[in-house]
Coordinates of C-alpha atoms and ligand atoms in Angstrom, one line a residue:
M118 CA 14.3 -46.6 96.1
T119 CA 16.4 -48.3 93.4
D120 CA 19.3 -45.9 94.2
K121 CA 19.3 -46.8 97.9
K122 CA 19.5 -50.5 97.0
K123 CA 22.6 -49.9 95.1
M124 CA 24.4 -48.2 98.0
S125 CA 26.0 -50.4 100.6
V126 CA 25.7 -49.9 104.3
A127 CA 29.3 -48.7 104.5
E128 CA 28.8 -46.1 101.8
I129 CA 25.6 -44.8 103.5
L130 CA 27.4 -44.6 106.8
A131 CA 30.3 -42.7 105.4
A132 CA 28.1 -40.3 103.7
A133 CA 26.0 -39.8 106.8
R134 CA 29.1 -39.1 108.9
A135 CA 30.4 -36.6 106.5
E136 CA 27.1 -34.9 106.3
G137 CA 26.6 -34.9 110.0
R138 CA 30.0 -33.4 110.7
A139 CA 29.3 -30.8 108.1
A140 CA 26.0 -29.9 109.6
G141 CA 27.0 -30.0 113.2
T142 CA 30.3 -28.1 113.1
G143 CA 29.8 -26.2 109.9
D144 CA 33.5 -26.8 109.1
T145 CA 34.3 -28.8 106.0
S146 CA 38.0 -28.9 106.5
S147 CA 37.7 -31.7 109.1
A148 CA 36.1 -33.9 106.5
E149 CA 38.8 -33.1 104.0
D150 CA 41.5 -34.1 106.6
K151 CA 40.3 -37.7 106.6
P152 CA 41.1 -39.6 103.4
D153 CA 38.3 -42.1 103.8
A154 CA 35.6 -39.6 104.2
A155 CA 36.9 -37.1 101.6
P156 CA 34.7 -38.2 98.7
A157 CA 31.7 -38.3 100.9
A158 CA 32.4 -34.9 102.4
E159 CA 32.9 -33.4 99.0
A160 CA 29.7 -35.0 97.9
A161 CA 27.9 -33.9 101.0
A162 CA 29.3 -30.3 101.0
P163 CA 27.2 -29.2 98.0
A164 CA 24.3 -31.0 99.3
A165 CA 24.5 -29.0 102.6
S166 CA 25.1 -25.7 100.9
K167 CA 22.2 -26.3 98.6
P168 CA 18.8 -25.1 99.8
A169 CA 17.4 -28.5 98.8
A170 CA 19.3 -30.3 101.6
P171 CA 17.4 -28.7 104.6
K172 CA 14.3 -29.1 102.6
A173 CA 14.8 -32.7 102.3
G174 CA 15.7 -33.1 106.0
A175 CA 12.7 -31.3 107.0
G176 CA 10.5 -32.9 104.4
G177 CA 10.2 -36.4 103.0
R178 CA 14.0 -37.1 102.8
P179 CA 15.4 -38.7 106.0
S180 CA 17.8 -36.5 107.9
V181 CA 21.4 -37.5 108.7
Q182 CA 20.5 -38.6 112.2
D183 CA 17.7 -40.8 110.7
I184 CA 20.1 -42.3 108.3
L185 CA 22.7 -42.8 111.0
A186 CA 20.2 -44.4 113.3
M187 CA 18.8 -46.5 110.5
A188 CA 22.3 -47.7 109.7
R189 CA 23.1 -48.5 113.3
S190 CA 19.9 -50.4 113.8
G191 CA 20.5 -52.3 110.5
A192 CA 17.3 -51.2 108.9
E193 CA 17.6 -50.7 105.2
K194 CA 14.3 -48.9 104.6
P195 CA 13.8 -45.6 106.4
A196 CA 10.9 -44.9 104.3
A197 CA 8.5 -46.6 106.8
E198 CA 9.3 -44.0 109.4
A199 CA 9.7 -41.1 107.1
P200 CA 8.2 -41.6 103.7
K201 CA 10.4 -40.0 101.0
P202 CA 8.6 -37.5 98.8
A203 CA 9.0 -37.9 95.1
A204 CA 10.4 -34.3 94.8
A205 CA 13.3 -35.1 97.1
K206 CA 14.5 -37.9 94.8
P207 CA 16.3 -35.9 92.3
A208 CA 17.9 -33.7 95.0
A209 CA 19.2 -36.7 97.0
K210 CA 20.4 -38.6 94.0
P211 CA 23.4 -36.4 93.2
A212 CA 24.3 -35.9 96.8
A213 CA 24.2 -39.6 97.9
K214 CA 24.8 -41.5 94.7
K215 CA 27.6 -39.7 93.1
P216 CA 30.1 -39.8 95.9
A217 CA 29.3 -43.4 96.9
A218 CA 29.4 -44.5 93.3
A219 CA 32.7 -42.6 92.8
K220 CA 34.1 -44.2 95.9
A221 CA 32.9 -47.7 95.2
A222 CA 33.8 -47.7 91.6
P223 CA 37.5 -47.0 92.2
A224 CA 37.6 -49.6 95.0
G225 CA 36.0 -52.2 92.8
Q226 CA 38.3 -51.5 89.8
G227 CA 41.4 -51.4 92.0
A228 CA 40.6 -54.8 93.3
K229 CA 40.1 -56.0 89.8
K230 CA 43.4 -54.5 88.7
N231 CA 45.2 -56.0 91.7
V232 CA 44.1 -59.5 90.7
Q233 CA 44.4 -58.9 87.0
R234 CA 47.2 -60.9 85.4
D235 CA 49.0 -59.8 82.3
T236 CA 51.1 -62.1 80.0
A237 CA 54.3 -60.1 80.2
S238 CA 54.5 -60.2 84.0
I239 CA 53.7 -63.9 84.0
L240 CA 56.5 -64.6 81.5
A241 CA 58.9 -62.4 83.4
A242 CA 58.2 -64.1 86.7
A243 CA 58.4 -67.6 85.1
R244 CA 61.8 -66.8 83.4
A245 CA 63.1 -65.4 86.6
G246 CA 62.0 -68.4 88.4
A247 CA 60.7 -66.4 91.3
K248 CA 57.2 -67.8 91.4
P249 CA 55.6 -70.5 89.2
G250 CA 52.4 -69.7 87.6
P251 CA 50.6 -66.3 87.0
V252 CA 51.5 -63.3 89.1
S253 CA 50.2 -59.9 89.3
K254 CA 51.9 -56.7 88.3
A255 CA 52.5 -55.8 91.9
E256 CA 54.2 -59.2 92.5
A257 CA 56.4 -59.0 89.4
P258 CA 59.9 -57.8 90.0
A259 CA 60.6 -54.2 89.3
A260 CA 63.6 -55.1 87.1
V261 CA 61.6 -57.4 84.8
R262 CA 58.4 -55.4 84.8
P263 CA 57.6 -54.5 81.3
A264 CA 55.9 -51.3 82.3
A265 CA 59.3 -49.9 83.6
K266 CA 60.9 -50.2 80.2
P267 CA 60.8 -47.1 78.0
A268 CA 58.2 -47.1 75.4
G269 CA 59.4 -47.5 71.8
K270 CA 62.4 -49.7 72.7
P271 CA 62.2 -53.4 72.1
A272 CA 62.2 -55.6 75.2
A273 CA 65.7 -56.9 76.0
K274 CA 66.1 -60.6 75.7
P275 CA 66.9 -62.4 78.9
V276 CA 70.5 -63.6 79.0
R277 CA 70.6 -67.3 79.1
P278 CA 73.4 -68.9 80.9
V279 CA 75.7 -70.9 78.5
P280 CA 77.1 -74.1 79.9
P281 CA 80.9 -74.5 79.6
R282 CA 82.1 -76.4 76.6
P283 CA 83.7 -79.7 77.5
T284 CA 87.4 -79.9 76.7
R285 CA 88.6 -82.8 74.5
P286 CA 91.2 -85.0 76.3
Q287 CA 94.7 -84.8 74.8
A288 CA 95.3 -88.6 74.9
T289 CA 92.3 -89.3 72.7
V290 CA 93.3 -86.7 70.2
A291 CA 96.9 -88.1 70.0
A292 CA 95.7 -91.7 69.7
K293 CA 93.1 -91.1 67.0
K294 CA 95.1 -89.9 64.0
P295 CA 93.6 -90.0 60.5
A296 CA 94.9 -92.8 58.3
T297 CA 96.3 -90.3 55.7
E298 CA 98.4 -88.6 58.4
E299 CA 99.7 -91.9 59.6
R300 CA 100.6 -93.0 56.1
R301 CA 102.3 -89.7 55.4
S302 CA 104.3 -89.9 58.7
F303 CA 105.4 -93.4 57.8
L304 CA 106.6 -92.3 54.3
S305 CA 108.4 -89.4 55.7
Y306 CA 110.0 -91.6 58.3
A307 CA 111.1 -94.2 55.8
L308 CA 112.4 -91.6 53.4
G309 CA 114.3 -89.9 56.2
S310 CA 115.8 -93.2 57.3
F311 CA 116.9 -94.1 53.8
M312 CA 118.5 -90.7 53.4
A313 CA 120.2 -91.0 56.7
V314 CA 121.6 -94.5 55.8
G315 CA 122.7 -93.1 52.4
F316 CA 124.5 -90.1 53.9
T317 CA 126.1 -92.3 56.6
A318 CA 127.4 -94.8 53.9
L319 CA 128.7 -91.9 51.8
S320 CA 130.5 -90.4 54.8
V321 CA 132.1 -93.7 55.7
T322 CA 133.2 -94.3 52.1
G323 CA 134.7 -90.8 51.9
G324 CA 136.6 -91.4 55.2
L325 CA 138.0 -94.7 53.9
F326 CA 139.0 -93.2 50.6
S327 CA 140.7 -90.3 52.4
L328 CA 142.6 -92.8 54.6
G329 CA 143.7 -94.9 51.6
L330 CA 144.8 -91.8 49.8
A331 CA 146.9 -90.6 52.8
R332 CA 148.4 -94.1 53.1
F333 CA 149.3 -94.1 49.4
L334 CA 150.9 -90.7 49.7
F335 CA 152.7 -91.4 52.9
P336 CA 153.5 -95.2 52.9
N337 CA 154.8 -97.0 55.9
V338 CA 158.6 -97.4 56.0
L339 CA 159.5 -101.1 56.0
A340 CA 160.9 -102.2 59.3
E341 CA 164.4 -103.5 58.5
P342 CA 166.6 -105.4 60.9
P343 CA 169.2 -103.4 62.7
S344 CA 172.4 -103.1 60.8
R345 CA 174.4 -104.3 63.8
F346 CA 173.6 -107.5 65.6
K347 CA 175.4 -110.0 67.7
V348 CA 175.7 -113.6 66.7
G349 CA 177.5 -115.1 69.7
S350 CA 181.0 -115.9 70.9
K351 CA 183.8 -117.4 68.8
E352 CA 183.3 -120.8 70.5
G353 CA 180.0 -121.1 68.9
F354 CA 181.6 -121.2 65.4
P355 CA 184.0 -124.2 65.2
S356 CA 186.6 -124.5 62.4
G357 CA 185.2 -125.3 59.0
K358 CA 181.5 -124.6 60.1
V359 CA 179.0 -122.6 58.1
E360 CA 176.2 -121.2 60.3
T361 CA 173.0 -120.8 58.3
K362 CA 170.6 -119.8 61.1
F363 CA 171.0 -116.1 60.5
V364 CA 170.1 -116.3 56.8
A365 CA 166.4 -115.8 57.2
Q366 CA 166.6 -113.0 59.8
Y367 CA 169.7 -111.1 58.8
G368 CA 170.8 -112.5 55.4
V369 CA 174.2 -113.6 56.6
W370 CA 176.3 -116.7 56.7
V371 CA 178.8 -116.8 59.6
V372 CA 181.7 -119.0 58.4
N373 CA 184.9 -120.3 60.3
G374 CA 187.1 -121.0 57.3
E375 CA 190.5 -120.4 55.7
F376 CA 191.4 -117.7 53.3
E377 CA 194.9 -117.3 52.0
G378 CA 196.2 -119.6 54.6
V379 CA 194.7 -117.7 57.6
Q380 CA 191.9 -119.2 59.7
Q381 CA 189.2 -116.5 59.9
I382 CA 185.7 -116.0 61.1
Y383 CA 183.8 -113.8 58.6
A384 CA 180.2 -112.9 57.5
L385 CA 179.2 -113.6 53.9
K386 CA 176.3 -111.7 52.2
T387 CA 173.6 -114.1 51.0
V388 CA 173.1 -112.3 47.6
C389 CA 174.2 -113.9 44.3
T390 CA 176.5 -111.6 42.4
H391 CA 174.8 -112.6 39.2
L392 CA 171.2 -111.2 39.5
G393 CA 170.7 -111.1 43.3
C394 CA 169.2 -114.5 44.1
T395 CA 169.9 -116.3 47.4
P396 CA 172.2 -119.3 47.0
N397 CA 171.9 -122.4 49.2
W398 CA 174.7 -124.0 51.3
L399 CA 175.2 -127.5 50.3
E400 CA 176.9 -129.2 53.2
A401 CA 177.6 -132.4 51.3
E402 CA 179.3 -130.6 48.4
Q403 CA 180.8 -127.9 50.6
K404 CA 179.6 -125.1 48.3
F405 CA 177.0 -122.4 47.8
K406 CA 174.8 -123.1 44.9
C407 CA 172.5 -120.4 43.3
P408 CA 169.1 -121.9 42.4
C409 CA 168.5 -119.3 39.7
H410 CA 171.2 -119.8 37.2
G411 CA 173.5 -122.4 38.8
S412 CA 176.3 -120.2 39.9
G413 CA 178.5 -121.9 42.5
F414 CA 180.7 -120.4 45.2
Y415 CA 183.3 -122.0 47.5
K416 CA 183.2 -121.9 51.3
D417 CA 185.3 -118.7 51.3
G418 CA 182.9 -117.1 48.8
I419 CA 185.0 -117.3 45.6
N420 CA 182.8 -118.0 42.6
F421 CA 183.8 -121.0 40.5
E422 CA 180.9 -121.9 38.3
G423 CA 177.9 -120.3 36.7
P424 CA 177.2 -116.8 35.5
A425 CA 178.2 -115.1 38.7
P426 CA 180.9 -112.6 37.7
R427 CA 182.6 -112.1 41.0
P428 CA 182.9 -113.6 44.6
L429 CA 180.3 -113.0 47.3
E430 CA 180.7 -109.9 49.5
R431 CA 181.5 -109.7 53.2
Y432 CA 180.1 -107.6 56.0
A433 CA 182.1 -106.0 58.8
I434 CA 182.6 -108.1 61.9
R435 CA 184.2 -107.5 65.2
V436 CA 184.5 -108.7 68.8
A437 CA 182.2 -106.6 70.9
D438 CA 183.0 -105.4 74.4
D439 CA 181.1 -108.3 75.9
G440 CA 183.2 -110.9 73.9
Q441 CA 180.5 -111.7 71.4
L442 CA 180.8 -111.4 67.7
E443 CA 179.0 -108.3 66.2
V444 CA 178.1 -108.1 62.5
D445 CA 177.7 -104.6 60.9
K446 CA 175.8 -104.7 57.7
S447 CA 176.4 -101.1 57.0
K448 CA 179.8 -101.9 55.7
S449 CA 180.6 -104.4 53.0
F450 CA 183.9 -105.7 51.5
Q451 CA 184.6 -107.0 48.0
E452 CA 187.4 -109.5 47.2
E453 CA 188.0 -108.1 43.7
L454 CA 188.8 -104.8 45.2
G455 CA 191.3 -106.3 47.7
Q456 CA 189.0 -105.3 50.6
W457 CA 189.0 -108.7 52.2
N458 CA 192.4 -107.9 53.7
N459 CA 190.8 -105.2 55.7
P460 CA 190.9 -106.3 59.4
E461 CA 187.3 -105.2 59.8
S462 CA 186.2 -107.8 57.3
F463 CA 187.2 -110.8 59.5
V464 CA 188.0 -111.9 63.0
T465 CA 191.0 -114.2 63.6
A466 CA 189.7 -117.5 64.8
Ligands
FES794 FE1 172.7 -116.5 41.0 FE2 172.0 -116.1 38.5 S1 171.4 -115.2 40.2 S2 173.3 -117.5 39.2

């Protein structure tokens, strides 16, 4: 009685169907073909082959038809119609209880396993972000299921995405320089500037020194007046006149005077025959007077006082093609040598 209470209606019905097919057709292969009825058929097959099974059907144990009818009508106690003998109890127990218990037990455990949650699957599902909260093994992804990993190897750590490192802006780096670097840059800049100034000054000084040395070695030739120059026509030099306007530029007096009874125009050299000073023409005294040592010369250039040893010298003079008087300083004539008689030393007035 206690065994029947443990069996559910579905179990009893499955066992009855398997037993009925085995008894009616005598073929057990049909029961094996159906997966749902396989445990019941296997459990019912020994019961049908045993001699205790017909004994129970004929005796106190209800037959398959009775059980089927009782199941269909919903009655749970067939003992009212057919009281079960005490002897049939042990025979029916293994036939009815074992397959039903074997079938019910796996179903109940499978349901428990389906809803059972393990910590690894829950963590894997939470890291993958597939489903928040606990999940079952069947719901966990196959890739992160810890059961798929080989035993003995440590579980691989999930790769965490690393965010990209922010780049430092160039302007900020250039603007923010340490104080030591700035001081060092300033010192190097100042030192470089001083050195540049020093080298520049040295170069300029060297250039000037080279230029002065070259000028000393190769001096400029003094520009002298041309040896020939024109002083004008004869009419510009009246008789007895001493022209002094060419002294400063050419060092010459142009005189219209008398020498040895001949009126001549001649050019006297303005150099004292004593030591080379320049005498002055004194119009009032009608003489040339040397300021250095007092030598005096007449209008015709003959020395008459002072330390001058000899008369003044003459330059060559001639009438040029244009009618003007031309003085040539490249030629000089001395009176003591009798050169004043040379026609080149005078022009007849
Ligand atoms: Fe003319 Fe001595 S230089 S008098």
